[in-house]
Amino acid sequence: MRTGSHRDEAVALDERSLLRRRRDLFVLPPGVVYLDGNSLGALPRGVAERVRHVVEEEWGAGLISSWNSARWVDLSARVGAKIAPLIGARAADVHVGDSTSVILFKTFVAASRLRPDRRVVVLEPTTFPTDAYVASGVARILDLEIRWCDPADPVSSLDEDVAMLALTHVDFRSGAMYDLPALTRAAHDVGAVAHWDLCHSAGAVPVALEDADADVAVGCTYKYLNGGPGSPAFAWVHPRHQDTWDQPISGWFGHAAPFDMEREFAPARGIGRMASGTPPILPLSALDAALDVFDGVPVDVLREASLSLTDYFIDLVDRRLRATFEVLTPRERDLRGSQVSLRHPEAYGVVQALIDRGVVGDFRTPDVARFGFAPLYVTHADVYDAVEHLVAVMEREEYAHPDYAVRNPVT
Amino acid sequence: MRTGSHRDEAVALDERSLLRRRRDLFVLPPGVVYLDGNSLGALPRGVAERVRHVVEEEWGAGLISSWNSARWVDLSARVGAKIAPLIGARAADVHVGDSTSVILFKTFVAASRLRPDRRVVVLEPTTFPTDAYVASGVARILDLEIRWCDPADPVSSLDEDVAMLALTHVDFRSGAMYDLPALTRAAHDVGAVAHWDLCHSAGAVPVALEDADADVAVGCTYKYLNGGPGSPAFAWVHPRHQDTWDQPISGWFGHAAPFDMEREFAPARGIGRMASGTPPILPLSALDAALDVFDGVPVDVLREASLSLTDYFIDLVDRRLRATFEVLTPRERDLRGSQVSLRHPEAYGVVQALIDRGVVGDFRTPDVARFGFAPLYVTHADVYDAVEHLVAVMEREEYAHPDYAVRNPVT
């Protein structure tokens, strides 16, 4: 590893960072530069002890009584309240539970039901696949039509037939970010509902849902929110819609009085009606502990740290590898999230060779290498080291190693 | 505590039990008689270490690579294979993931779609509330009609308008058990699909789904399967339906090739198409470890142990408290699951007073005290002690304590 003036520059940037002590709140394996927090966030230090406590004390010793004594019964709401400030929401307006796909099914149906006289939902064709798959299932069951918009110009697909504009705030492949307030206004201008997928923005990019007057948002908690593999997703519904919000999976935990065991369904007041089944206490507890790493961090500080990292990465790639990679992510700060994607025909091998060198990014078919910069634990020194390794991988053609001919099930 | 001949009798029964060493596989708090495993199963000893390993090693150290190296990607299928022998299914036919309510939504929709020309679904009005609530949401979205049957005679509600007969194998309140093979045949006789809820039977009562030629079954894993609070539910679909099985929440993990990131949804072959979102690795891992307590236990041994416990409990209640409680659970062995329910106007106070004495059952509105007998860790001595405490609670009128006037959120 070269230790010239550039790396000193990186270390100096880290020393000036307002978040420089936050990395200590994470467990990171030694010798690894982890740039895949946009896929699976690193482990916050407090999680292991909290999970141990939940398993051994709350479940093992407390048994059924922990529904009351450990307040399992409102854990979802308490976790939602911790996510709220990261997305510009009020504490009482965020629900947590179910996978992102299941939550999307509920919110797509409920949002479409807000405009029962309209039959078109607008999505971008480059959205994360599950959004498209879930929307297709919803369209079939509600007899709606999906209109695929031009990703560069969603507004041109809006008209007064549109019930819902469903966009992903930050694109999973390119890292490009939409203007959430402007597109929300455009949806409202034609009387449509604005539905936002925050999977690749929550926890890294400021989101001002209520200020932007958005209608509904859904997000993943195992990326920048560090909730652990497959941790439950969240949903926010604007307060103006909550009392008429009509999600389709009416289960007992979304009932106004679950333990009255009535036969007729009566939805809970407020965001609680987004619940369906018994809440998943283990992963909710892990997420609850994980969210403590955001305590006292203003989202604009988070954003500035993230931009500093992505600026630096793009700058180094430009300096060292301009002829080799196409930077897929927009260079304009306002148009990108917290990842940078590089395009190369050998992207799969490039990512694998980097992983073998301890630099973890990931690959997205057909030709994209993604690098995520979680601002709480990625440093400028990490960025510097990653680019040095990337240069070496390209110079030595390590991406062509025969081991990479057979791809892993998960890429 | 009385230590007369009766308790010796109980201890002797335990010594003869084929399952007598299984209790050691659980962590049970000292001084507690736990008769609520029908609501939340006790903690199997292997779970804490497995969860620690998943958090610290697989997530913390392995990070994203654990999707391949720790085989997170097929964990749901591996857990399903462990549940299969307990429900008379083949290893490849059981899916695990999502809450019971969400799974019910998927299977109710998919099962109804098997009979697109029929508009009636039959349920029993005393079913667990979430089944009724979810069915009402499904009926609305698919324009179906719910026909509530006579719980004592579901067959009289069947005719050729019926798409699906959806019954709960063991009733959550009374502990009464339906004849699954006979009712499956009755559904098939009118061309309807037989849908079974195994929440209160899987892990305690033999279920022979494929032998009975049932169509689809769903069950909870945090009761007799000891998966932990809110652990994910399972679903079984008969192999004859799998290739046309059309569940509504088409998410990326149910896709034939999730990482190809295609825009069009193409369902996975087999039971894998029941998946929607990213699988919840923490609770799936806990459940995976928990299921090891069933290793090498034939279901008929489990059933005989369960019946011996419920027989003994009913017998002691008859001997000591015949005039005080109505035994709501059928006395015929073939008609009951693994719990016994007692009816009393002061049932809430009775349950609370027992809990204060270390005997944990639960209350179901309006007047039912439930006692579950998980055969792997409940002993005849527990049963004996529980009834002794129950006698004391009634003699001393402890149920009338003013502390019990305000009810807990979860009862």
Short mmCIF file of C-alpha atoms in Angstrom, two decimals, chain B:
data_model
loop_
_atom_site.label_atom_id
_atom_site.label_comp_id
_atom_site.label_asym_id
_atom_site.label_seq_id
_atom_site.Cartn_x
_atom_site.Cartn_y
_atom_site.Cartn_z
CA MET B 1 -46.89 -27.59 48.64
CA ARG B 2 -48.45 -30.90 49.51
CA THR B 3 -46.12 -33.84 48.91
CA GLY B 4 -48.57 -36.72 49.29
CA SER B 5 -49.02 -39.77 47.17
CA HIS B 6 -50.43 -37.85 44.20
CA ARG B 7 -47.25 -35.94 43.49
CA ASP B 8 -45.25 -39.14 43.77
CA GLU B 9 -47.59 -40.56 41.16
CA ALA B 10 -46.84 -37.57 38.90
CA VAL B 11 -43.10 -37.96 39.35
CA ALA B 12 -43.40 -41.67 38.54
CA LEU B 13 -45.25 -40.83 35.32
CA ASP B 14 -42.45 -38.44 34.37
CA GLU B 15 -39.81 -41.06 35.03
CA ARG B 16 -41.52 -43.43 32.63
CA SER B 17 -41.81 -40.79 29.87
CA LEU B 18 -39.81 -41.32 26.71
CA LEU B 19 -39.28 -37.53 26.60
CA ARG B 20 -37.97 -37.17 30.14
CA ARG B 21 -34.55 -35.93 29.06
CA ARG B 22 -35.87 -33.39 26.56
CA ARG B 23 -36.70 -30.81 29.23
CA ASP B 24 -32.97 -30.34 29.71
CA LEU B 25 -32.81 -28.92 26.20
CA PHE B 26 -34.75 -25.85 27.39
CA VAL B 27 -33.92 -22.90 29.60
CA LEU B 28 -36.78 -22.58 32.07
CA PRO B 29 -36.80 -20.03 34.87
CA PRO B 30 -36.52 -21.67 38.31
CA GLY B 31 -39.73 -21.94 40.31
CA VAL B 32 -41.99 -21.46 37.30
CA VAL B 33 -44.55 -23.92 35.98
CA TYR B 34 -44.86 -22.81 32.37
CA LEU B 35 -48.17 -23.75 30.81
CA ASP B 36 -48.25 -21.10 28.10
CA GLY B 37 -46.17 -22.79 25.42
CA ASN B 38 -49.30 -22.68 23.27
CA SER B 39 -48.83 -18.90 23.18
CA LEU B 40 -45.03 -18.46 23.39
CA GLY B 41 -42.81 -21.55 23.52
CA ALA B 42 -39.94 -21.73 26.02
CA LEU B 43 -36.34 -20.97 25.01
CA PRO B 44 -34.40 -23.95 23.66
CA ARG B 45 -30.89 -24.01 25.08
CA GLY B 46 -29.13 -23.87 21.70
CA VAL B 47 -30.75 -20.64 20.52
CA ALA B 48 -28.69 -18.06 22.41
CA GLU B 49 -25.36 -19.34 21.07
CA ARG B 50 -26.70 -19.63 17.52
CA VAL B 51 -28.05 -16.09 17.59
CA ARG B 52 -24.78 -14.81 19.04
CA HIS B 53 -22.92 -16.54 16.23
CA VAL B 54 -25.21 -15.07 13.58
CA VAL B 55 -24.89 -11.55 14.96
CA GLU B 56 -21.19 -11.50 15.75
CA GLU B 57 -19.67 -13.90 13.22
CA GLU B 58 -22.03 -14.07 10.26
CA TRP B 59 -23.24 -10.46 10.26
CA GLY B 60 -20.45 -8.65 12.15
CA ALA B 61 -17.42 -10.42 10.66
CA GLY B 62 -18.83 -11.99 7.48
CA LEU B 63 -20.96 -9.03 6.48
CA ILE B 64 -22.51 -9.26 3.03
CA SER B 65 -20.50 -12.40 2.12
CA SER B 66 -22.61 -14.45 4.55
CA TRP B 67 -25.46 -14.53 2.03
CA ASN B 68 -23.28 -17.12 0.29
CA SER B 69 -20.82 -18.42 2.89
CA ALA B 70 -23.34 -18.84 5.74
CA ARG B 71 -26.03 -19.88 3.24
CA TRP B 72 -28.48 -17.20 4.33
CA VAL B 73 -29.84 -17.38 0.82
CA ASP B 74 -31.52 -20.76 1.37
CA LEU B 75 -32.06 -20.58 5.14
CA SER B 76 -35.83 -20.38 4.73
CA ALA B 77 -35.85 -23.65 2.78
CA ARG B 78 -33.56 -25.36 5.29
CA VAL B 79 -35.81 -24.36 8.19
CA GLY B 80 -38.85 -25.51 6.22
CA ALA B 81 -37.24 -28.91 5.76
CA LYS B 82 -36.94 -29.25 9.55
CA ILE B 83 -40.62 -28.43 10.08
CA ALA B 84 -41.77 -30.82 7.34
CA PRO B 85 -41.62 -34.11 9.33
CA LEU B 86 -43.72 -32.55 12.10
CA ILE B 87 -46.59 -31.84 9.73
CA GLY B 88 -46.46 -34.87 7.44
CA ALA B 89 -44.85 -33.00 4.57
CA ARG B 90 -41.87 -33.51 2.32
CA ALA B 91 -38.77 -31.45 3.05
CA ALA B 92 -38.98 -29.44 -0.17
CA ASP B 93 -42.58 -28.36 0.32
CA VAL B 94 -42.42 -26.00 3.32
CA HIS B 95 -41.69 -22.28 3.15
CA VAL B 96 -40.86 -20.14 6.19
CA GLY B 97 -41.06 -16.35 6.33
CA ASP B 98 -43.36 -13.40 7.15
CA SER B 99 -45.86 -13.24 9.98
CA THR B 100 -48.74 -15.70 10.17
CA SER B 101 -51.17 -12.97 9.10
CA VAL B 102 -49.15 -12.12 6.01
CA ILE B 103 -48.74 -15.78 5.08
CA LEU B 104 -52.48 -16.29 5.54
CA PHE B 105 -53.16 -13.40 3.19
CA LYS B 106 -50.97 -15.00 0.54
CA THR B 107 -52.41 -18.49 0.92
CA PHE B 108 -56.04 -17.36 1.14
CA VAL B 109 -55.63 -15.44 -2.11
CA ALA B 110 -53.69 -18.20 -3.88
CA ALA B 111 -56.05 -20.95 -2.70
CA SER B 112 -59.11 -18.96 -3.81
CA ARG B 113 -57.48 -18.47 -7.21
CA LEU B 114 -57.43 -22.25 -7.65
CA ARG B 115 -61.23 -22.05 -8.04
CA PRO B 116 -61.71 -18.84 -10.02
CA ASP B 117 -65.33 -19.70 -10.86
CA ARG B 118 -66.40 -19.88 -7.19
CA ARG B 119 -67.08 -16.96 -4.86
CA VAL B 120 -67.61 -18.44 -1.38
CA VAL B 121 -65.04 -19.16 1.31
CA VAL B 122 -66.12 -21.02 4.44
CA LEU B 123 -64.64 -20.19 7.85
CA GLU B 124 -65.69 -20.99 11.40
CA PRO B 125 -66.76 -17.97 13.44
CA THR B 126 -64.73 -19.05 16.47
CA THR B 127 -61.45 -19.11 14.54
CA PHE B 128 -58.50 -17.08 15.80
CA PRO B 129 -59.33 -13.43 15.02
CA THR B 130 -56.49 -12.84 12.57
CA ASP B 131 -57.79 -15.61 10.30
CA ALA B 132 -61.17 -13.90 10.17
CA TYR B 133 -59.68 -10.43 9.73
CA VAL B 134 -57.33 -11.51 6.95
CA ALA B 135 -60.13 -13.44 5.24
CA SER B 136 -62.32 -10.33 5.32
CA GLY B 137 -59.57 -8.34 3.59
CA VAL B 138 -59.11 -11.08 1.01
CA ALA B 139 -62.85 -11.37 0.41
CA ARG B 140 -63.05 -7.65 -0.25
CA ILE B 141 -60.12 -7.50 -2.65
CA LEU B 142 -61.17 -10.64 -4.59
CA ASP B 143 -64.91 -9.96 -4.35
CA LEU B 144 -65.60 -13.17 -2.42
CA GLU B 145 -68.23 -13.92 0.16
CA ILE B 146 -67.40 -15.33 3.60
CA ARG B 147 -69.81 -17.97 4.79
CA TRP B 148 -69.55 -18.58 8.53
CA CYS B 149 -70.16 -22.24 9.31
CA ASP B 150 -71.45 -23.92 12.43
CA PRO B 151 -68.20 -24.74 14.28
CA ALA B 152 -69.70 -28.08 15.30
CA ASP B 153 -70.60 -28.97 11.72
CA PRO B 154 -68.57 -27.24 9.01
CA VAL B 155 -69.68 -29.80 6.43
CA SER B 156 -73.25 -28.51 6.40
CA SER B 157 -71.94 -25.23 4.95
CA LEU B 158 -70.24 -26.86 1.97
CA ASP B 159 -71.71 -26.80 -1.49
CA GLU B 160 -70.54 -26.27 -5.05
CA ASP B 161 -70.26 -22.51 -4.63
CA VAL B 162 -67.41 -22.98 -2.14
CA ALA B 163 -63.89 -22.23 -3.35
CA MET B 164 -62.13 -22.85 -0.05
CA LEU B 165 -62.83 -24.36 3.35
CA ALA B 166 -60.43 -22.65 5.79
CA LEU B 167 -60.35 -24.22 9.22
CA THR B 168 -58.09 -24.06 12.24
CA HIS B 169 -56.94 -27.53 13.18
CA VAL B 170 -56.92 -26.88 16.95
CA ASP B 171 -59.07 -24.05 18.30
CA PHE B 172 -57.08 -21.38 20.15
CA ARG B 173 -59.72 -20.86 22.81
CA SER B 174 -61.19 -24.29 23.53
CA GLY B 175 -58.36 -26.55 22.43
CA ALA B 176 -60.84 -28.62 20.41
CA MET B 177 -59.37 -30.37 17.36
CA TYR B 178 -60.99 -30.97 13.99
CA ASP B 179 -60.69 -34.21 12.05
CA LEU B 180 -58.34 -32.90 9.38
CA PRO B 181 -58.51 -35.87 6.97
CA ALA B 182 -62.31 -36.15 7.11
CA LEU B 183 -62.92 -32.43 6.62
CA THR B 184 -60.39 -32.31 3.81
CA ARG B 185 -62.34 -35.09 2.09
CA ALA B 186 -65.59 -33.23 2.65
CA ALA B 187 -64.15 -30.10 1.04
CA HIS B 188 -62.90 -32.11 -1.92
CA ASP B 189 -66.31 -33.80 -2.28
CA VAL B 190 -67.77 -30.44 -3.30
CA GLY B 191 -64.69 -29.46 -5.31
CA ALA B 192 -63.41 -26.98 -2.73
CA VAL B 193 -59.84 -26.47 -1.56
CA ALA B 194 -58.97 -27.43 2.05
CA HIS B 195 -56.90 -24.76 3.85
CA TRP B 196 -55.61 -25.59 7.33
CA ASP B 197 -54.31 -23.30 10.07
CA LEU B 198 -51.90 -25.36 12.19
CA CYS B 199 -50.91 -22.58 14.64
CA HIS B 200 -52.11 -24.53 17.67
CA SER B 201 -51.21 -28.02 16.50
CA ALA B 202 -47.81 -28.05 14.74
CA GLY B 203 -45.21 -29.41 17.14
CA ALA B 204 -47.67 -30.99 19.57
CA VAL B 205 -50.18 -32.94 17.50
CA PRO B 206 -49.42 -35.22 14.57
CA VAL B 207 -50.49 -33.64 11.29
CA ALA B 208 -50.38 -35.75 8.16
CA LEU B 209 -50.92 -33.12 5.50
CA GLU B 210 -49.90 -35.07 2.44
CA ASP B 211 -51.50 -38.33 3.58
CA ALA B 212 -54.71 -36.42 4.21
CA ASP B 213 -54.41 -34.92 0.74
CA ALA B 214 -54.85 -31.41 2.12
CA ASP B 215 -54.24 -28.50 -0.25
CA VAL B 216 -52.50 -25.84 1.83
CA ALA B 217 -51.56 -25.25 5.45
CA VAL B 218 -50.13 -22.37 7.44
CA GLY B 219 -48.74 -22.34 10.95
CA CYS B 220 -47.07 -20.34 13.64
CA THR B 221 -43.56 -21.17 14.86
CA TYR B 222 -43.44 -19.35 18.21
CA LYS B 223 -45.89 -21.63 20.00
CA TYR B 224 -45.07 -25.37 20.15
CA LEU B 225 -42.15 -24.87 17.74
CA ASN B 226 -40.39 -22.50 20.19
CA GLY B 227 -39.04 -20.07 17.59
CA GLY B 228 -39.20 -17.00 19.84
CA PRO B 229 -41.53 -13.98 20.06
CA GLY B 230 -42.95 -13.13 16.63
CA SER B 231 -40.84 -15.72 14.79
CA PRO B 232 -41.77 -16.25 11.12
CA ALA B 233 -44.66 -18.48 10.09
CA PHE B 234 -44.58 -21.44 7.72
CA ALA B 235 -46.68 -22.48 4.75
CA TRP B 236 -47.09 -25.82 3.06
CA VAL B 237 -48.61 -26.21 -0.40
CA HIS B 238 -49.42 -29.62 -1.83
CA PRO B 239 -46.97 -30.43 -4.66
CA ARG B 240 -49.87 -30.72 -7.14
CA HIS B 241 -50.59 -27.00 -6.72
CA GLN B 242 -47.08 -25.60 -6.59
CA ASP B 243 -46.48 -24.97 -10.27
CA THR B 244 -49.69 -22.97 -10.63
CA TRP B 245 -49.63 -21.44 -7.14
CA ASP B 246 -50.31 -17.76 -7.59
CA GLN B 247 -49.75 -15.78 -4.41
CA PRO B 248 -50.31 -12.03 -4.64
CA ILE B 249 -47.17 -10.54 -3.04
CA SER B 250 -44.76 -11.15 -5.89
CA GLY B 251 -41.49 -9.89 -4.42
CA TRP B 252 -37.92 -10.40 -5.52
CA PHE B 253 -37.11 -13.37 -3.26
CA GLY B 254 -39.98 -15.31 -4.86
CA HIS B 255 -38.54 -14.70 -8.31
CA ALA B 256 -37.00 -17.58 -10.28
CA ALA B 257 -33.71 -15.61 -10.55
CA PRO B 258 -33.70 -12.74 -8.03
CA PHE B 259 -30.21 -11.52 -8.88
CA ASP B 260 -30.83 -11.30 -12.58
CA MET B 261 -32.85 -8.20 -11.66
CA GLU B 262 -35.29 -8.58 -14.53
CA ARG B 263 -38.22 -6.25 -14.77
CA GLU B 264 -40.82 -8.95 -15.39
CA PHE B 265 -41.82 -11.20 -12.53
CA ALA B 266 -41.29 -14.94 -13.09
CA PRO B 267 -42.10 -17.04 -10.03
CA ALA B 268 -39.61 -19.53 -8.62
CA ARG B 269 -40.35 -23.20 -9.13
CA GLY B 270 -41.86 -25.03 -6.17
CA ILE B 271 -42.61 -23.66 -2.74
CA GLY B 272 -39.96 -20.94 -3.10
CA ARG B 273 -42.52 -18.77 -4.86
CA MET B 274 -44.20 -18.24 -1.49
CA ALA B 275 -41.33 -15.88 -0.60
CA SER B 276 -41.68 -12.14 -1.13
CA GLY B 277 -38.96 -10.01 0.48
CA THR B 278 -35.46 -10.59 1.79
CA PRO B 279 -35.68 -13.36 4.41
CA PRO B 280 -35.38 -12.33 8.07
CA ILE B 281 -32.09 -14.00 8.96
CA LEU B 282 -32.01 -13.38 12.72
CA PRO B 283 -35.36 -14.97 13.58
CA LEU B 284 -34.96 -17.70 10.95
CA SER B 285 -31.65 -18.65 12.56
CA ALA B 286 -33.19 -18.69 16.04
CA LEU B 287 -35.97 -20.94 14.74
CA ASP B 288 -33.48 -23.17 12.95
CA ALA B 289 -31.63 -23.78 16.23
CA ALA B 290 -34.88 -24.13 18.17
CA LEU B 291 -36.15 -26.92 15.94
CA ASP B 292 -33.23 -29.14 16.95
CA VAL B 293 -35.12 -30.06 20.14
CA PHE B 294 -37.39 -32.22 17.94
CA ASP B 295 -34.50 -34.22 16.52
CA GLY B 296 -35.24 -37.92 16.84
CA VAL B 297 -38.65 -37.47 18.43
CA PRO B 298 -41.38 -39.34 16.54
CA VAL B 299 -44.59 -37.32 16.43
CA ASP B 300 -46.61 -40.16 17.94
CA VAL B 301 -44.36 -40.13 21.01
CA LEU B 302 -44.91 -36.37 21.24
CA ARG B 303 -48.66 -36.90 20.97
CA GLU B 304 -48.79 -39.65 23.58
CA ALA B 305 -46.82 -37.48 26.03
CA SER B 306 -49.13 -34.55 25.34
CA LEU B 307 -52.26 -36.63 25.88
CA SER B 308 -50.88 -38.08 29.10
CA LEU B 309 -50.40 -34.51 30.40
CA THR B 310 -53.83 -33.23 29.35
CA ASP B 311 -55.53 -36.42 30.61
CA TYR B 312 -53.83 -35.96 33.95
CA PHE B 313 -54.72 -32.25 34.17
CA ILE B 314 -58.38 -32.91 33.36
CA ASP B 315 -58.45 -35.78 35.84
CA LEU B 316 -57.00 -33.64 38.66
CA VAL B 317 -59.37 -30.76 37.89
CA ASP B 318 -62.24 -33.22 37.99
CA ARG B 319 -61.06 -34.60 41.31
CA ARG B 320 -60.32 -31.27 43.01
CA LEU B 321 -62.35 -28.58 41.24
CA ARG B 322 -65.25 -30.25 39.46
CA ALA B 323 -67.84 -27.85 40.87
CA THR B 324 -65.72 -24.75 40.16
CA PHE B 325 -64.68 -24.93 36.51
CA GLU B 326 -66.26 -26.03 33.30
CA VAL B 327 -63.73 -27.96 31.21
CA LEU B 328 -64.22 -26.35 27.81
CA THR B 329 -61.84 -28.71 26.02
CA PRO B 330 -63.26 -31.99 24.72
CA ARG B 331 -62.55 -34.95 26.97
CA GLU B 332 -62.27 -37.33 24.01
CA ARG B 333 -58.61 -37.73 23.13
CA ASP B 334 -59.19 -37.51 19.38
CA LEU B 335 -61.01 -34.21 19.73
CA ARG B 336 -58.42 -32.18 21.57
CA GLY B 337 -55.02 -30.66 20.91
CA SER B 338 -52.38 -30.02 23.57
CA GLN B 339 -54.10 -27.45 25.77
CA VAL B 340 -56.93 -27.52 28.27
CA SER B 341 -59.24 -24.55 28.75
CA LEU B 342 -61.27 -23.93 31.86
CA ARG B 343 -64.23 -21.58 31.96
CA HIS B 344 -64.94 -19.40 34.98
CA PRO B 345 -66.47 -15.91 35.36
CA GLU B 346 -63.33 -14.80 37.25
CA ALA B 347 -60.94 -16.40 34.74
CA TYR B 348 -58.84 -13.22 34.34
CA GLY B 349 -58.19 -12.97 38.08
CA VAL B 350 -57.61 -16.70 38.35
CA VAL B 351 -54.89 -16.57 35.68
CA GLN B 352 -53.24 -13.53 37.26
CA ALA B 353 -53.25 -15.10 40.73
CA LEU B 354 -51.70 -18.26 39.30
CA ILE B 355 -49.00 -16.21 37.57
CA ASP B 356 -48.23 -14.52 40.87
CA ARG B 357 -47.71 -18.02 42.26
CA GLY B 358 -45.40 -18.95 39.39
CA VAL B 359 -47.90 -20.95 37.35
CA VAL B 360 -48.12 -19.33 33.91
CA GLY B 361 -51.21 -19.91 31.82
CA ASP B 362 -53.17 -17.23 30.02
CA PHE B 363 -56.58 -15.67 29.70
CA ARG B 364 -58.79 -15.40 26.66
CA THR B 365 -61.73 -13.09 26.76
CA PRO B 366 -64.38 -13.31 28.14
CA ASP B 367 -64.04 -16.14 30.65
CA VAL B 368 -61.43 -18.70 29.61
CA ALA B 369 -58.25 -19.75 31.43
CA ARG B 370 -55.94 -21.62 29.05
CA PHE B 371 -53.26 -24.11 30.00
CA GLY B 372 -50.90 -25.42 27.35
CA PHE B 373 -48.91 -28.60 27.75
CA ALA B 374 -45.85 -28.52 25.54
CA PRO B 375 -44.80 -32.16 25.78
CA LEU B 376 -41.07 -31.55 25.43
CA TYR B 377 -40.73 -29.57 28.64
CA VAL B 378 -43.92 -29.79 30.70
CA THR B 379 -43.96 -32.61 33.26
CA HIS B 380 -46.69 -34.39 35.18
CA ALA B 381 -45.17 -32.88 38.32
CA ASP B 382 -45.79 -29.45 36.77
CA VAL B 383 -49.41 -30.45 36.18
CA TYR B 384 -49.78 -31.63 39.73
CA ASP B 385 -48.28 -28.43 41.14
CA ALA B 386 -50.40 -26.25 38.87
CA VAL B 387 -53.62 -27.83 40.08
CA GLU B 388 -52.54 -27.54 43.71
CA HIS B 389 -51.97 -23.81 43.17
CA LEU B 390 -55.28 -23.52 41.35
CA VAL B 391 -57.06 -25.10 44.33
CA ALA B 392 -55.37 -22.60 46.65
CA VAL B 393 -56.27 -19.64 44.40
CA MET B 394 -59.93 -20.67 44.48
CA GLU B 395 -60.08 -21.53 48.19
CA ARG B 396 -58.45 -18.23 49.19
CA GLU B 397 -60.29 -16.23 46.55
CA GLU B 398 -56.98 -14.78 45.39
CA TYR B 399 -58.53 -14.06 41.99
CA ALA B 400 -60.41 -11.16 43.57
CA HIS B 401 -57.22 -9.22 44.40
CA PRO B 402 -57.65 -5.53 43.50
CA ASP B 403 -54.38 -5.59 41.47
CA TYR B 404 -56.22 -7.58 38.83
CA ALA B 405 -58.91 -4.96 38.29
CA VAL B 406 -56.84 -3.21 35.60
CA ARG B 407 -55.94 -5.61 32.83
CA ASN B 408 -52.57 -5.87 31.07
CA PRO B 409 -52.37 -4.77 27.43
CA VAL B 410 -51.56 -8.35 26.43
CA THR B 411 -53.59 -10.95 28.26
#
